[in-house]
PDB file of C-alpha atoms in Angstrom:
ATOM      1  CA  MET A 292       1.997 -38.489  10.854  1.00 46.00           C
ATOM      2  CA  VAL A 293       5.286 -38.209  12.650  1.00 45.00           C
ATOM      3  CA  TYR A 294       5.395 -40.117  15.945  1.00 49.00           C
ATOM      4  CA  ILE A 295       7.677 -38.814  18.670  1.00 49.00           C
ATOM      5  CA  ASN A 296       7.730 -39.138  22.432  1.00 60.00           C
ATOM      6  CA  LEU A 297       4.813 -37.869  24.516  1.00 59.00           C
ATOM      7  CA  PHE A 298       6.424 -34.718  25.907  1.00 62.00           C
ATOM      8  CA  ASN A 299       7.615 -33.449  22.542  1.00 70.00           C
ATOM      9  CA  ASP A 300       4.353 -34.511  20.898  1.00 75.00           C
ATOM     10  CA  ALA A 301       2.361 -32.140  23.093  1.00 79.00           C
ATOM     11  CA  ASN A 302       4.773 -29.279  22.466  1.00 79.00           C
ATOM     12  CA  VAL A 303       4.793 -29.832  18.714  1.00 80.00           C
ATOM     13  CA  LEU A 304       1.006 -29.970  18.444  1.00 82.00           C
ATOM     14  CA  LEU A 305       0.489 -26.885  20.594  1.00 84.00           C
ATOM     15  CA  PHE A 306       3.184 -24.954  18.740  1.00 84.00           C
ATOM     16  CA  THR A 307       1.722 -25.999  15.364  1.00 83.00           C
ATOM     17  CA  TYR A 308      -1.719 -24.803  16.447  1.00 87.00           C
ATOM     18  CA  MET A 309      -0.290 -21.450  17.500  1.00 87.00           C
ATOM     19  CA  ILE A 310       1.682 -21.055  14.258  1.00 86.00           C
ATOM     20  CA  ILE A 311      -1.347 -21.765  12.061  1.00 86.00           C
ATOM     21  CA  TYR A 312      -3.627 -19.451  14.051  1.00 89.00           C
ATOM     22  CA  ASN A 313      -1.095 -16.605  14.238  1.00 89.00           C
ATOM     23  CA  ILE A 314      -0.233 -16.753  10.541  1.00 87.00           C
ATOM     24  CA  SER A 315      -3.963 -16.702   9.781  1.00 89.00           C
ATOM     25  CA  LEU A 316      -4.350 -13.601  11.946  1.00 89.00           C
ATOM     26  CA  ILE A 317      -1.391 -11.917  10.264  1.00 88.00           C
ATOM     27  CA  VAL A 318      -2.827 -12.521   6.792  1.00 87.00           C
ATOM     28  CA  LEU A 319      -6.294 -11.404   7.951  1.00 86.00           C
ATOM     29  CA  PHE A 320      -4.993  -8.105   9.299  1.00 83.00           C
ATOM     30  CA  TRP A 321      -2.680  -7.694   6.320  1.00 83.00           C
ATOM     31  CA  THR A 322      -5.729  -7.990   4.091  1.00 81.00           C
ATOM     32  CA  LEU A 323      -7.608  -5.448   6.183  1.00 77.00           C
ATOM     33  CA  PHE A 324      -4.675  -3.022   6.113  1.00 76.00           C
ATOM     34  CA  ASN A 325      -3.969  -3.602   2.422  1.00 73.00           C
ATOM     35  CA  SER A 326      -7.451  -2.426   1.588  1.00 68.00           C
ATOM     36  CA  THR A 327      -7.503   0.857   3.398  1.00 59.00           C
ATOM     37  CA  LEU A 328     -11.001   1.691   4.518  1.00 55.00           C
ATOM     38  CA  THR A 329     -11.135   5.405   5.052  1.00 51.00           C
ATOM     39  CA  ALA A 330     -13.867   6.527   7.440  1.00 52.00           C
ATOM     40  CA  PHE A 331     -13.918   3.122   9.093  1.00 57.00           C
ATOM     41  CA  LYS A 332     -15.997   3.650  12.206  1.00 61.00           C
ATOM     42  CA  THR A 333     -18.523   0.823  12.493  1.00 64.00           C
ATOM     43  CA  LEU A 334     -19.064  -2.705  11.233  1.00 62.00           C
ATOM     44  CA  GLN A 335     -21.269  -1.258   8.492  1.00 65.00           C
ATOM     45  CA  SER A 336     -18.063   0.022   6.909  1.00 66.00           C
ATOM     46  CA  PHE A 337     -17.198  -3.560   5.983  1.00 66.00           C
ATOM     47  CA  GLN A 338     -19.786  -3.456   3.229  1.00 67.00           C
ATOM     48  CA  GLY A 339     -17.064  -1.843   1.149  1.00 65.00           C
ATOM     49  CA  PHE A 340     -15.524  -5.314   0.762  1.00 65.00           C
ATOM     50  CA  SER A 341     -18.556  -6.565  -1.133  1.00 63.00           C
ATOM     51  CA  PHE A 342     -17.399  -5.083  -4.427  1.00 61.00           C
ATOM     52  CA  ASN A 343     -13.841  -6.437  -4.266  1.00 68.00           C
ATOM     53  CA  SER A 344     -14.081 -10.185  -4.611  1.00 76.00           C
ATOM     54  CA  PHE A 345     -10.394 -10.969  -3.903  1.00 81.00           C
ATOM     55  CA  TYR A 346     -10.440  -9.314  -0.488  1.00 80.00           C
ATOM     56  CA  LEU A 347     -13.837 -10.805   0.338  1.00 82.00           C
ATOM     57  CA  THR A 348     -12.748 -14.324  -0.676  1.00 85.00           C
ATOM     58  CA  THR A 349      -9.483 -14.008   1.245  1.00 86.00           C
ATOM     59  CA  ILE A 350     -11.201 -12.847   4.418  1.00 86.00           C
ATOM     60  CA  THR A 351     -13.859 -15.550   4.095  1.00 87.00           C
ATOM     61  CA  LEU A 352     -11.358 -18.380   3.656  1.00 89.00           C
ATOM     62  CA  ILE A 353      -9.160 -17.169   6.506  1.00 90.00           C
ATOM     63  CA  ILE A 354     -12.131 -16.870   8.857  1.00 90.00           C
ATOM     64  CA  PHE A 355     -13.330 -20.354   7.852  1.00 90.00           C
ATOM     65  CA  SER A 356      -9.888 -21.718   8.690  1.00 89.00           C
ATOM     66  CA  MET A 357      -9.753 -19.888  12.011  1.00 89.00           C
ATOM     67  CA  ALA A 358     -13.234 -21.184  12.850  1.00 89.00           C
ATOM     68  CA  GLY A 359     -12.131 -24.764  12.238  1.00 87.00           C
ATOM     69  CA  VAL A 360     -14.300 -25.731   9.296  1.00 87.00           C
ATOM     70  CA  PRO A 361     -13.199 -29.268   8.213  1.00 84.00           C
ATOM     71  CA  PRO A 362     -11.452 -28.921   4.858  1.00 82.00           C
ATOM     72  CA  PHE A 363      -9.137 -26.175   6.122  1.00 87.00           C
ATOM     73  CA  ILE A 364      -5.878 -26.542   8.029  1.00 87.00           C
ATOM     74  CA  GLY A 365      -7.326 -24.755  11.073  1.00 87.00           C
ATOM     75  CA  PHE A 366      -9.623 -27.743  11.567  1.00 88.00           C
ATOM     76  CA  PHE A 367      -6.702 -30.157  11.692  1.00 86.00           C
ATOM     77  CA  SER A 368      -4.771 -28.058  14.184  1.00 86.00           C
ATOM     78  CA  LYS A 369      -7.816 -27.938  16.474  1.00 88.00           C
ATOM     79  CA  LEU A 370      -8.360 -31.649  15.952  1.00 87.00           C
ATOM     80  CA  PHE A 371      -4.759 -32.295  17.048  1.00 85.00           C
ATOM     81  CA  ILE A 372      -5.362 -30.352  20.259  1.00 86.00           C
ATOM     82  CA  LEU A 373      -8.593 -32.261  20.935  1.00 87.00           C
ATOM     83  CA  THR A 374      -6.922 -35.638  20.407  1.00 86.00           C
ATOM     84  CA  LEU A 375      -4.038 -34.549  22.629  1.00 84.00           C
ATOM     85  CA  LEU A 376      -6.509 -33.671  25.402  1.00 84.00           C
ATOM     86  CA  VAL A 377      -8.373 -36.974  25.010  1.00 85.00           C
ATOM     87  CA  ASN A 378      -5.179 -39.064  24.992  1.00 83.00           C
ATOM     88  CA  ASN A 379      -3.952 -37.410  28.182  1.00 81.00           C
ATOM     89  CA  ALA A 380      -7.356 -37.799  29.931  1.00 82.00           C
ATOM     90  CA  PHE A 381      -8.025 -34.074  30.366  1.00 84.00           C
ATOM     91  CA  VAL A 382     -11.792 -34.485  30.180  1.00 86.00           C
ATOM     92  CA  LEU A 383     -12.723 -31.181  31.821  1.00 90.00           C
ATOM     93  CA  LEU A 384     -10.310 -29.224  29.648  1.00 88.00           C
ATOM     94  CA  TYR A 385     -11.585 -31.133  26.598  1.00 88.00           C
ATOM     95  CA  LEU A 386     -15.184 -30.139  27.365  1.00 90.00           C
ATOM     96  CA  LEU A 387     -14.172 -26.516  27.935  1.00 91.00           C
ATOM     97  CA  PHE A 388     -12.208 -26.417  24.665  1.00 89.00           C
ATOM     98  CA  PHE A 389     -15.094 -28.062  22.807  1.00 87.00           C
ATOM     99  CA  VAL A 390     -17.629 -25.503  24.102  1.00 92.00           C
ATOM    100  CA  LEU A 391     -15.267 -22.636  23.269  1.00 90.00           C
ATOM    101  CA  LEU A 392     -14.805 -24.047  19.759  1.00 89.00           C
ATOM    102  CA  PHE A 393     -18.537 -23.868  19.123  1.00 89.00           C
ATOM    103  CA  ILE A 394     -18.847 -20.370  20.576  1.00 92.00           C
ATOM    104  CA  GLY A 395     -15.956 -19.224  18.349  1.00 89.00           C
ATOM    105  CA  LEU A 396     -17.458 -20.993  15.345  1.00 89.00           C
ATOM    106  CA  PHE A 397     -20.748 -19.164  15.886  1.00 91.00           C
ATOM    107  CA  PHE A 398     -18.913 -15.836  16.158  1.00 89.00           C
ATOM    108  CA  TYR A 399     -16.873 -16.407  12.989  1.00 88.00           C
ATOM    109  CA  ILE A 400     -19.860 -17.628  10.963  1.00 87.00           C
ATOM    110  CA  GLN A 401     -21.853 -14.544  12.005  1.00 87.00           C
ATOM    111  CA  ASN A 402     -19.022 -12.329  10.749  1.00 82.00           C
ATOM    112  CA  ILE A 403     -18.935 -14.162   7.429  1.00 83.00           C
ATOM    113  CA  ARG A 404     -22.708 -13.917   7.122  1.00 84.00           C
ATOM    114  CA  PHE A 405     -22.487 -10.195   7.776  1.00 80.00           C
ATOM    115  CA  LEU A 406     -19.750  -9.722   5.153  1.00 78.00           C
ATOM    116  CA  HIS A 407     -21.729 -11.547   2.482  1.00 79.00           C
ATOM    117  CA  SER A 408     -25.147 -10.119   3.298  1.00 76.00           C
ATOM    118  CA  THR A 409     -24.286  -6.436   3.191  1.00 66.00           C
ATOM    119  CA  ASN A 410     -25.358  -4.268   0.313  1.00 58.00           C
ATOM    120  CA  SER A 411     -23.014  -4.412  -2.661  1.00 54.00           C
ATOM    121  CA  LEU A 412     -23.333  -0.700  -3.394  1.00 51.00           C
ATOM    122  CA  PRO A 413     -20.450   1.246  -1.884  1.00 50.00           C
ATOM    123  CA  ILE A 414     -21.091   4.116   0.487  1.00 46.00           C
ATOM    124  CA  THR A 415     -19.759   7.427  -0.771  1.00 44.00           C
ATOM    125  CA  SER A 416     -17.628   8.035   2.333  1.00 41.00           C
ATOM    126  CA  ILE A 417     -15.862   4.689   2.097  1.00 44.00           C
ATOM    127  CA  HIS A 418     -13.156   4.119  -0.458  1.00 44.00           C
ATOM    128  CA  ILE A 419     -11.008   1.055  -0.843  1.00 47.00           C
ATOM    129  CA  ASN A 420      -7.577   2.160  -1.906  1.00 49.00           C
ATOM    130  CA  ALA A 421      -5.109  -0.575  -2.698  1.00 46.00           C
ATOM    131  CA  VAL A 422      -1.728   0.242  -1.273  1.00 45.00           C
ATOM    132  CA  GLU A 423       0.576   0.490  -4.274  1.00 50.00           C
ATOM    133  CA  LYS A 424       3.775  -0.745  -2.701  1.00 51.00           C
ATOM    134  CA  ASN A 425       4.031  -4.455  -1.957  1.00 61.00           C
ATOM    135  CA  THR A 426       0.695  -5.179  -3.646  1.00 72.00           C
ATOM    136  CA  LEU A 427       2.138  -7.828  -5.930  1.00 74.00           C
ATOM    137  CA  PHE A 428       3.940  -9.462  -3.001  1.00 78.00           C
ATOM    138  CA  TYR A 429       0.670  -9.399  -1.036  1.00 78.00           C
ATOM    139  CA  TYR A 430      -1.229 -11.168  -3.828  1.00 81.00           C
ATOM    140  CA  TYR A 431       1.425 -13.877  -4.256  1.00 80.00           C
ATOM    141  CA  PHE A 432       1.759 -14.469  -0.523  1.00 82.00           C
ATOM    142  CA  THR A 433      -2.013 -14.566  -0.053  1.00 84.00           C
ATOM    143  CA  ILE A 434      -2.519 -17.063  -2.873  1.00 84.00           C
ATOM    144  CA  ILE A 435       0.224 -19.305  -1.456  1.00 82.00           C
ATOM    145  CA  PHE A 436      -1.250 -19.051   2.036  1.00 83.00           C
ATOM    146  CA  LEU A 437      -4.795 -19.758   0.818  1.00 84.00           C
ATOM    147  CA  THR A 438      -3.465 -22.834  -0.982  1.00 83.00           C
ATOM    148  CA  LEU A 439      -1.942 -23.955   2.323  1.00 79.00           C
ATOM    149  CA  LEU A 440      -5.275 -23.339   4.056  1.00 79.00           C
ATOM    150  CA  LEU A 441      -7.274 -25.273   1.479  1.00 80.00           C
ATOM    151  CA  LEU A 442      -4.850 -28.159   1.011  1.00 77.00           C
ATOM    152  CA  GLY A 443      -3.765 -28.323   4.633  1.00 74.00           C
ATOM    153  CA  LEU A 444      -4.277 -32.072   4.832  1.00 68.00           C
ATOM    154  CA  LEU A 445      -1.467 -32.546   2.325  1.00 71.00           C
ATOM    155  CA  TYR A 446       0.960 -30.222   4.105  1.00 71.00           C
ATOM    156  CA  ILE A 447       0.299 -30.952   7.781  1.00 72.00           C
ATOM    157  CA  ASP A 448       3.007 -33.636   8.080  1.00 72.00           C
ATOM    158  CA  ASP A 449       5.564 -31.300   6.535  1.00 74.00           C
ATOM    159  CA  LEU A 450       4.489 -28.506   8.861  1.00 73.00           C
ATOM    160  CA  LEU A 451       4.866 -30.807  11.871  1.00 75.00           C
ATOM    161  CA  LEU A 452       8.362 -31.777  10.703  1.00 77.00           C
ATOM    162  CA  ILE A 453       9.334 -28.112  10.410  1.00 78.00           C
ATOM    163  CA  VAL A 454       8.031 -27.427  13.918  1.00 76.00           C
ATOM    164  CA  ILE A 455       9.952 -30.422  15.282  1.00 77.00           C
ATOM    165  CA  TRP A 456      13.074 -29.144  13.564  1.00 76.00           C
ATOM    166  CA  PHE A 457      12.665 -25.697  15.161  1.00 76.00           C
ATOM    167  CA  LEU A 458      11.989 -27.099  18.615  1.00 73.00           C
ATOM    168  CA  MET A 459      14.868 -29.593  18.648  1.00 70.00           C
TER     169      MET A 459
END
């Protein structure tokens, strides 16, 4: 890992966490908007994803990363924040962040459980229409981003260097 002074280290780690989380949110909402759910009124409408495995896999992997499950890059960004809090002796903030991590993890895992446990038969009022324009770009970008999420351990040093370059 890149070692820099303490002030810049905190900024780089916080900025890296925000970049990873925001890009994950952008891809999550892009996936939701790319598969247009007409008549989307309740959470039961999400059962329309159960017959499109690409959208379901993409949403599942992004939510796992946002929850901080260990092989994903979201885990490493949260781990950086936790080590930053421990190294600077912010015990109360560390405990608060740790409790909030578990509450968020429970929330995300419940959403994933709901997505995978719904009936695979589509409702007649719900149709998933792939948006024709930019669909190929969406698939390429999503596959590249999912590779970054899955192999985040290999790319985290490069991502930190890019953040340092932007902040300096």
